[in-house]
PDB file of C-alpha atoms in Angstrom:
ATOM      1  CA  UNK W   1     108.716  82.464  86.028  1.00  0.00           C
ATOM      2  CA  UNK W   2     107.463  78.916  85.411  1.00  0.00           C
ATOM      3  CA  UNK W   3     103.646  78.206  84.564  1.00  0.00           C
ATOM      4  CA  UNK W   4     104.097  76.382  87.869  1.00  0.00           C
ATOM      5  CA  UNK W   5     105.042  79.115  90.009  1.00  0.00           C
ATOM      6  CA  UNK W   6     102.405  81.526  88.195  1.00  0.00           C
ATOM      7  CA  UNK W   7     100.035  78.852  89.188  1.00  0.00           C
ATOM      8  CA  UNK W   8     100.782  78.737  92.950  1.00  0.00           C
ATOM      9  CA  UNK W   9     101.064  82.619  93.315  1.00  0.00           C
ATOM     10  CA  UNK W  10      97.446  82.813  91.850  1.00  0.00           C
ATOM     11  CA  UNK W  11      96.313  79.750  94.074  1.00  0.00           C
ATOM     12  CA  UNK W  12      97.672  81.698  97.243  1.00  0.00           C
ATOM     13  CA  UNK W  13      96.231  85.072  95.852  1.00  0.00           C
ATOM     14  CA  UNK W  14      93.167  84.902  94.422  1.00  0.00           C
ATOM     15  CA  UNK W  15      92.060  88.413  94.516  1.00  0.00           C
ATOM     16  CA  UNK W  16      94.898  88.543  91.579  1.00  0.00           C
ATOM     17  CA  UNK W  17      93.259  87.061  88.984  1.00  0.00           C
ATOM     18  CA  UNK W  18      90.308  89.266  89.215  1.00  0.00           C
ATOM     19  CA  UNK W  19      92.780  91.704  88.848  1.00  0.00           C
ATOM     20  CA  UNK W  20      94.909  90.377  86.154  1.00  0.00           C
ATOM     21  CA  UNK W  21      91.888  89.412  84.132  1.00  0.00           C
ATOM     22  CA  UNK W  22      90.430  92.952  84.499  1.00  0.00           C
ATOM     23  CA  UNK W  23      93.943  94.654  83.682  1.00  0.00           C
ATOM     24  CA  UNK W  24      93.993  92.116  79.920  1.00  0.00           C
ATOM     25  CA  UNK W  25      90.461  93.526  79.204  1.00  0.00           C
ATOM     26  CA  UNK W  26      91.030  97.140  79.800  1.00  0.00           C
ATOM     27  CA  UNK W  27      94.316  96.659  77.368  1.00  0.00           C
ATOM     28  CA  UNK W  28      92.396  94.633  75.147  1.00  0.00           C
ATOM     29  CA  UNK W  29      90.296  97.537  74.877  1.00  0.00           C
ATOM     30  CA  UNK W  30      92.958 100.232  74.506  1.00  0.00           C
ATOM     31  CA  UNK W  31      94.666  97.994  71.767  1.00  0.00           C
ATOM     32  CA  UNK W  32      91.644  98.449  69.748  1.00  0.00           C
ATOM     33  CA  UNK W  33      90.767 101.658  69.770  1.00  0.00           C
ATOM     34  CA  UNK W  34      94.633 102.813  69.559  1.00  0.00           C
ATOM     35  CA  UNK W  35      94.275 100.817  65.853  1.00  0.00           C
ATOM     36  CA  UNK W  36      90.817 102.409  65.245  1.00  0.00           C
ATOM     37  CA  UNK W  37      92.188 105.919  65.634  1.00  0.00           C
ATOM     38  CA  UNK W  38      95.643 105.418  64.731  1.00  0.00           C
ATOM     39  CA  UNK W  39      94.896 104.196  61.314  1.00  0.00           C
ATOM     40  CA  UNK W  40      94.964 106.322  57.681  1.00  0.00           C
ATOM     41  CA  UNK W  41      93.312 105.046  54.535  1.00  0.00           C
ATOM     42  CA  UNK W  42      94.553 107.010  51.495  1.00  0.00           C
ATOM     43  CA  UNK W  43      93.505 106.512  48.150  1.00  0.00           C
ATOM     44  CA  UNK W  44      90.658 104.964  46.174  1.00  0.00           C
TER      45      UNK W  44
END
């Protein structure tokens, strides 16, 4: 898909990008706490 047609399919739906901007946040939020758990510090 071309930025253009990503464009146009949110112009026509704009209940998506509520959507796809709430969808980014909840990963963003996974992502870090999947590197705050998933993380081992051995050593000094």
């Amino acid at each position: 898909m071309s930025e253009k047609d990503i464009t146009t399919y949110l112009a026509d739906n704009p209940r998506k990008i509520g959507a796809l901007f709430t969808l980014v946040l909840l990963l963003s939020q996974a992502g870090n706490s999947a590197a705050m758990w998933g993380t081992d510090v051995f050593g000094p």
